[in-house]
Short mmCIF file of C-alpha atoms in Angstrom, two decimals:
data_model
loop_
_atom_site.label_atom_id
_atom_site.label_comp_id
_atom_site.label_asym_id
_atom_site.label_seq_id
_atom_site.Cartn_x
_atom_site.Cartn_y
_atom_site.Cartn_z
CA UNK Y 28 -36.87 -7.88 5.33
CA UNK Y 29 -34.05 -5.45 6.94
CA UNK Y 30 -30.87 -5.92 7.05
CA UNK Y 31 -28.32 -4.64 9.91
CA UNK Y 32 -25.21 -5.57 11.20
CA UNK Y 33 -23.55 -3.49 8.75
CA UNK Y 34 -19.77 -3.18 10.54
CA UNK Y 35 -18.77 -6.25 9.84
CA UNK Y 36 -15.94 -6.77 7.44
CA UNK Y 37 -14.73 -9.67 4.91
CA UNK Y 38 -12.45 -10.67 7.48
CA UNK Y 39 -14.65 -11.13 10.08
CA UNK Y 40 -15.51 -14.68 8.09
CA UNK Y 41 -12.03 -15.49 7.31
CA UNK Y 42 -11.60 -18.13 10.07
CA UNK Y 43 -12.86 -20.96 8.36
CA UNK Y 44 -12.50 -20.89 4.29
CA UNK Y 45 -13.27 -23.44 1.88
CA UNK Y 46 -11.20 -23.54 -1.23
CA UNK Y 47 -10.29 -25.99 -4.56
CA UNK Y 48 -6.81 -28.07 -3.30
CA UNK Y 49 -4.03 -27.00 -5.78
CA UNK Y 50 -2.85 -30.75 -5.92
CA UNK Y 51 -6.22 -32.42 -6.43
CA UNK Y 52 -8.57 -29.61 -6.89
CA UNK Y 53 -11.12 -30.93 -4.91
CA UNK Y 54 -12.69 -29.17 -1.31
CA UNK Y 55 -10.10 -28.13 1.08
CA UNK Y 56 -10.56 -26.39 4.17
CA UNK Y 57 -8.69 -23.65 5.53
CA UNK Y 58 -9.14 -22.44 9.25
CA UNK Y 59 -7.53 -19.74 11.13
CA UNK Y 60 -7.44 -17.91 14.24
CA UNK Y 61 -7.37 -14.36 14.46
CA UNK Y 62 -6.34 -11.86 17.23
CA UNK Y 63 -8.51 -9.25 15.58
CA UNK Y 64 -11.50 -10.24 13.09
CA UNK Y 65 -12.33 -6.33 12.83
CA UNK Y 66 -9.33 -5.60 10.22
CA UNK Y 67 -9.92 -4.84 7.02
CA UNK Y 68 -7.16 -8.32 6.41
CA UNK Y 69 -5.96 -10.83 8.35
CA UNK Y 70 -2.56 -9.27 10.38
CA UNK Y 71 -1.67 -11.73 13.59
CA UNK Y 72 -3.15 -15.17 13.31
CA UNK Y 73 -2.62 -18.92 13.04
CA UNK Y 74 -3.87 -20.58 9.70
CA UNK Y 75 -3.63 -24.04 8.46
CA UNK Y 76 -5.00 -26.04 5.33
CA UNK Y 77 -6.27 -29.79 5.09
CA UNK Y 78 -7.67 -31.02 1.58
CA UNK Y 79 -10.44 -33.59 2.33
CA UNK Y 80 -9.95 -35.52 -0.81
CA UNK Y 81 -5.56 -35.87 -0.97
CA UNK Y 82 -4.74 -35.11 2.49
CA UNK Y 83 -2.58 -32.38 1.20
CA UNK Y 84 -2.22 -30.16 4.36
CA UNK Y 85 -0.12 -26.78 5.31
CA UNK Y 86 0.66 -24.70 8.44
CA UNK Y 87 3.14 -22.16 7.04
CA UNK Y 88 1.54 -19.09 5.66
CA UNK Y 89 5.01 -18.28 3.83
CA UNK Y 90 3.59 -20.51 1.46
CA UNK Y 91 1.19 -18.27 -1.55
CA UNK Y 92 -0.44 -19.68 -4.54
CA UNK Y 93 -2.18 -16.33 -5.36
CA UNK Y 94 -1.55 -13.30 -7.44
CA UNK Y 95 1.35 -11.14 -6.75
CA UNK Y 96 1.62 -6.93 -7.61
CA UNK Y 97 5.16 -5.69 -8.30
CA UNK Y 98 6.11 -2.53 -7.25
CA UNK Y 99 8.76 -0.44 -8.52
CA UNK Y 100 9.94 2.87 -6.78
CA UNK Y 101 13.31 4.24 -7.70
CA UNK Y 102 15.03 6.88 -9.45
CA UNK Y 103 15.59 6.77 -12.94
CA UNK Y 104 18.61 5.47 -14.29
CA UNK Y 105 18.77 8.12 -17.11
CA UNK Y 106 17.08 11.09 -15.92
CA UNK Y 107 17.01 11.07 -12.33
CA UNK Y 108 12.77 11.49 -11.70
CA UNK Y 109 11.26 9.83 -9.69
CA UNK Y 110 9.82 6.47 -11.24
CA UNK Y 111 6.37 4.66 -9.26
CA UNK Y 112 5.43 1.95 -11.30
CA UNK Y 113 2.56 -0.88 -10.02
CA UNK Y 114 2.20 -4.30 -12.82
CA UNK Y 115 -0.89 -5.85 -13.05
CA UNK Y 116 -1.49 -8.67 -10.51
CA UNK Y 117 0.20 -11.61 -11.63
CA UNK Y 118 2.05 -15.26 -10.91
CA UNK Y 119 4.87 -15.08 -12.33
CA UNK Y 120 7.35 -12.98 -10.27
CA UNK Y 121 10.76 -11.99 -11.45
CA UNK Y 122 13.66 -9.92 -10.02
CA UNK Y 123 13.66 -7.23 -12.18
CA UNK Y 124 11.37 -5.67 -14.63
CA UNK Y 125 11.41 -2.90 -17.26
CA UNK Y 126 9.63 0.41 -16.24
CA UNK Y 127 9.40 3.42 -18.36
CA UNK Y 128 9.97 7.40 -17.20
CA UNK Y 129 7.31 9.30 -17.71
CA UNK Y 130 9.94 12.19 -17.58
CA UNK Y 131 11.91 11.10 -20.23
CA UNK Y 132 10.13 8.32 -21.77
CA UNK Y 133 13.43 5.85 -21.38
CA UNK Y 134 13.18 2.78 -20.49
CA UNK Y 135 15.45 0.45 -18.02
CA UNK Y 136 15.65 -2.62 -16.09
CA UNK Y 137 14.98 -2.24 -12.47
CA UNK Y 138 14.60 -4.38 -9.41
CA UNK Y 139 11.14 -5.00 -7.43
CA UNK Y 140 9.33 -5.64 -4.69
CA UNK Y 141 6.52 -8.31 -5.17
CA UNK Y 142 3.26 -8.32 -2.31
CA UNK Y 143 0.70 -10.57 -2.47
CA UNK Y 144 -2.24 -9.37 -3.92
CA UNK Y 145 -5.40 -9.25 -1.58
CA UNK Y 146 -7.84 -7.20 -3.24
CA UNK Y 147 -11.09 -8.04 -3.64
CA UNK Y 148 -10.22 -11.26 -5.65
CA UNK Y 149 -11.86 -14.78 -4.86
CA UNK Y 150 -8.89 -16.53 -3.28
CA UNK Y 151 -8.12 -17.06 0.41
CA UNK Y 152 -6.11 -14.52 2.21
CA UNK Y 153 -3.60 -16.61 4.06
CA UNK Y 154 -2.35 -19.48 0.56
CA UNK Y 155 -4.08 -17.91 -1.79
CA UNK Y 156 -5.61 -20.62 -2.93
CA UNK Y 157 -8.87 -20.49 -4.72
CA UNK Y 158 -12.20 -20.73 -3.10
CA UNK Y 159 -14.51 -23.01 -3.40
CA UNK Y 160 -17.61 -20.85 -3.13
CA UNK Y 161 -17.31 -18.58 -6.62
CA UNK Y 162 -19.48 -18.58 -9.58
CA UNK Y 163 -19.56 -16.28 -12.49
CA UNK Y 164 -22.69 -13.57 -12.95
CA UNK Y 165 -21.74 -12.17 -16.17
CA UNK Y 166 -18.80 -10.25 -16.40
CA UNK Y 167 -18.14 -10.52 -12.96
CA UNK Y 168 -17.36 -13.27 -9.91
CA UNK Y 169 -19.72 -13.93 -6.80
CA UNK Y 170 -17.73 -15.58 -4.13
CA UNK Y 171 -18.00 -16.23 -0.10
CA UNK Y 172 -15.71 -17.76 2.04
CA UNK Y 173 -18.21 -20.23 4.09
CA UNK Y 174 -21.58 -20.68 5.25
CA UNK Y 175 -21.98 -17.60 7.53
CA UNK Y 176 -20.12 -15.79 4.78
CA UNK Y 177 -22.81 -16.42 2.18
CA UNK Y 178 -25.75 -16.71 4.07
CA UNK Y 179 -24.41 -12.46 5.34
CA UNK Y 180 -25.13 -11.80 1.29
CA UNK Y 181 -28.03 -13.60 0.82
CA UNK Y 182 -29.78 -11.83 3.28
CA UNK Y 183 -28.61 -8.56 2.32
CA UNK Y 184 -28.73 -8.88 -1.18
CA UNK Y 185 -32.51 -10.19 -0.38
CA UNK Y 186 -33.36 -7.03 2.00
CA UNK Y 187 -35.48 -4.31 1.29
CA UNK Y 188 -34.34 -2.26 3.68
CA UNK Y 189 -30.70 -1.90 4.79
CA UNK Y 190 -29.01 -0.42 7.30
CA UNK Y 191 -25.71 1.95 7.04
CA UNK Y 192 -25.73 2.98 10.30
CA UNK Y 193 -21.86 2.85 11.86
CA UNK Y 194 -20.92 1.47 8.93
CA UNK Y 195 -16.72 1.99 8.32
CA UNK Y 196 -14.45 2.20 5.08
CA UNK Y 197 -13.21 -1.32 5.88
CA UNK Y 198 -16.94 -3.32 6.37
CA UNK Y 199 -17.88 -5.92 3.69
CA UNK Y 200 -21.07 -3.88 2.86
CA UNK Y 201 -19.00 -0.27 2.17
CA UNK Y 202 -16.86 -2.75 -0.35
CA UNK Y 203 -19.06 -4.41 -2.38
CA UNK Y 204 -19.63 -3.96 -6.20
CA UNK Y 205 -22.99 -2.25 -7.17
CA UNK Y 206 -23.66 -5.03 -9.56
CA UNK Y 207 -24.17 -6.94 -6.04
CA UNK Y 208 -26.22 -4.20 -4.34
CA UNK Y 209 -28.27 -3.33 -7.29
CA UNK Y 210 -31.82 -4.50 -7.18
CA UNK Y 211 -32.30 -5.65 -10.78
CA UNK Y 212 -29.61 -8.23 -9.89
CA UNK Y 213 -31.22 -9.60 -6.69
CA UNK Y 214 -33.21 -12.84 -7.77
CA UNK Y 215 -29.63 -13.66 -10.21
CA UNK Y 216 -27.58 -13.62 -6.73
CA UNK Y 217 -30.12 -15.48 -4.16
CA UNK Y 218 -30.29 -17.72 -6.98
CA UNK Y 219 -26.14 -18.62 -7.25
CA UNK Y 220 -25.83 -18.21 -3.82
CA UNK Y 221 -28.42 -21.14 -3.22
CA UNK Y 222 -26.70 -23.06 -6.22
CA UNK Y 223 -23.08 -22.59 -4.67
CA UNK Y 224 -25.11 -23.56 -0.75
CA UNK Y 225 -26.35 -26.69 -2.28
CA UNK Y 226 -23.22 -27.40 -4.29
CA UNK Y 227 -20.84 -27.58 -1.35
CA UNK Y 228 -23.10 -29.41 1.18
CA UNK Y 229 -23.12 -32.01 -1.54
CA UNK Y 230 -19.46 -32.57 -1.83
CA UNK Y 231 -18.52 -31.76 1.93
CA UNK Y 232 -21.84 -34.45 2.98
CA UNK Y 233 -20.12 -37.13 0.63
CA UNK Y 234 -16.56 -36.69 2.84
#
C-alpha cells in the first residue's frame, strides 16, 4: 500500500472532535468551523461543545480546561539581565511565580503571562478538553481527533511506501513521533487504532 496526501496538517481534522465531558466524562462532541484548515492551529473559527450523555454544552472558546505554559520575560530585580523563563505545562495558574537569574543565581517573585498549551498533547484545541480517541502504547499516547483523523494514521502507519512529496513543517506527517512511523511498531498501532474505532462506534451507536 502507498500512502500520499502528505500536506495535510492536524488541523485539517479539527472540525469535528470527540472528547470525555469534564462534568460526566462520557462522549462529547466538539465541532468547529474554520476559515483556514491549512494552519498549523486553529486561528479564526466558530467552535461549540455538546456532551451526549449530560447535555453539558459550550459556545465560548474563552472557556479552557487544558494545560497552561507560563512565561516569564523581564529584567531581573537584582541584577538587571535579562531573565526568559518557560514552567512546565500545567493547570494551576497563578499571578506570579519565582524565577531564578542565571546571571546571578538570585531568585525573585515575578509576574506572568499564562498561554494555553497546544503542543502535541491529546486534548482538543479550542476547551481543551480531553479526547476521546487516546490510548497508551508504552511510554507514550496514540490519539486522533475523529474518524477521518484515525483512519489518515491507520493507513499510513499501515503503508509501505509513503510519500513526502510537498510535504511542509506544519503537516501531521512532518510532526509525528518516530515511535509512530517506525515499522517495528506498525501491527501495535493498526491494532489500538482498530480498538479505539470499535470502542467509540460502540458508545456513540448506543446514543
Amino acid at each position: 500500500m502507498e500512502h500520499s496526501n502528505s500536506k495535510v496538517s492536524t488541523n485539517y481534522f479539527s472540525e469535528k472532535i470527540y472528547v470525555k465531558c469534564p462534568k460526566c466524562l462520557q462522549l462529547g462532541i466538539i465541532t468547529a468551523s474554520l476559515k483556514n484548515k491549512n494552519l498549523a492551529i486553529p486561528l479564526e473559527y466558530k467552535a461549540q461543545y455538546n456532551c451526549t450523555n449530560c447535555q453539558y454544552s459550550l459556545k465560548e472558546t474563552n472557556v479552557w480546561f487544558g494545560l497552561y505554559v507560563g512565561k516569564i520575560l523581564r529584567t531581573c530585580k537584582s541584577c538587571g539581565s535579562n531573565l526568559h523563563f518557560l514552567t512546565k505545562p500545567t493547570k494551576e495558574t497563578k499571578q506570579q511565580l519565582l524565577g531564578t537569574c542565571e546571571t546571578c543565581k538570585k531568585e525573585n517573585e515575578y509576574e506572568i503571562t499564562w498561554k494555553k498549551y497546544l503542543k502535541n498533547h491529546p486534548n482538543d484545541p479550542y476547551f481543551g478538553m480531553d479526547l476521546w480517541l487516546q490510548t497508551a502504547i508504552k511510554s507514550n499516547v496514540l490519539w486522533a481527533y475523529n474518524l477521518e483523523h484515525l483512519d489518515f494514521l491507520k493507513e499510513y502507519v499501515g503503508a509501505k511506501i509513503r510519500d513526502g512529496k510537498n510535504r511542509h513543517k506544519y503537516s501531521l506527517i512532518t510532526n509525528l513521533p518516530n515511535w509512530i512511523k517506525s515499522a517495528k511498531n506498525r501491527d501495535l498501532i493498526i491494532k489500538k487504532l482498530s480498538i479505539l474505532e470499535s470502542d467509540l462506534l460502540k458508545n456513540y451507536s448506543n446514543k
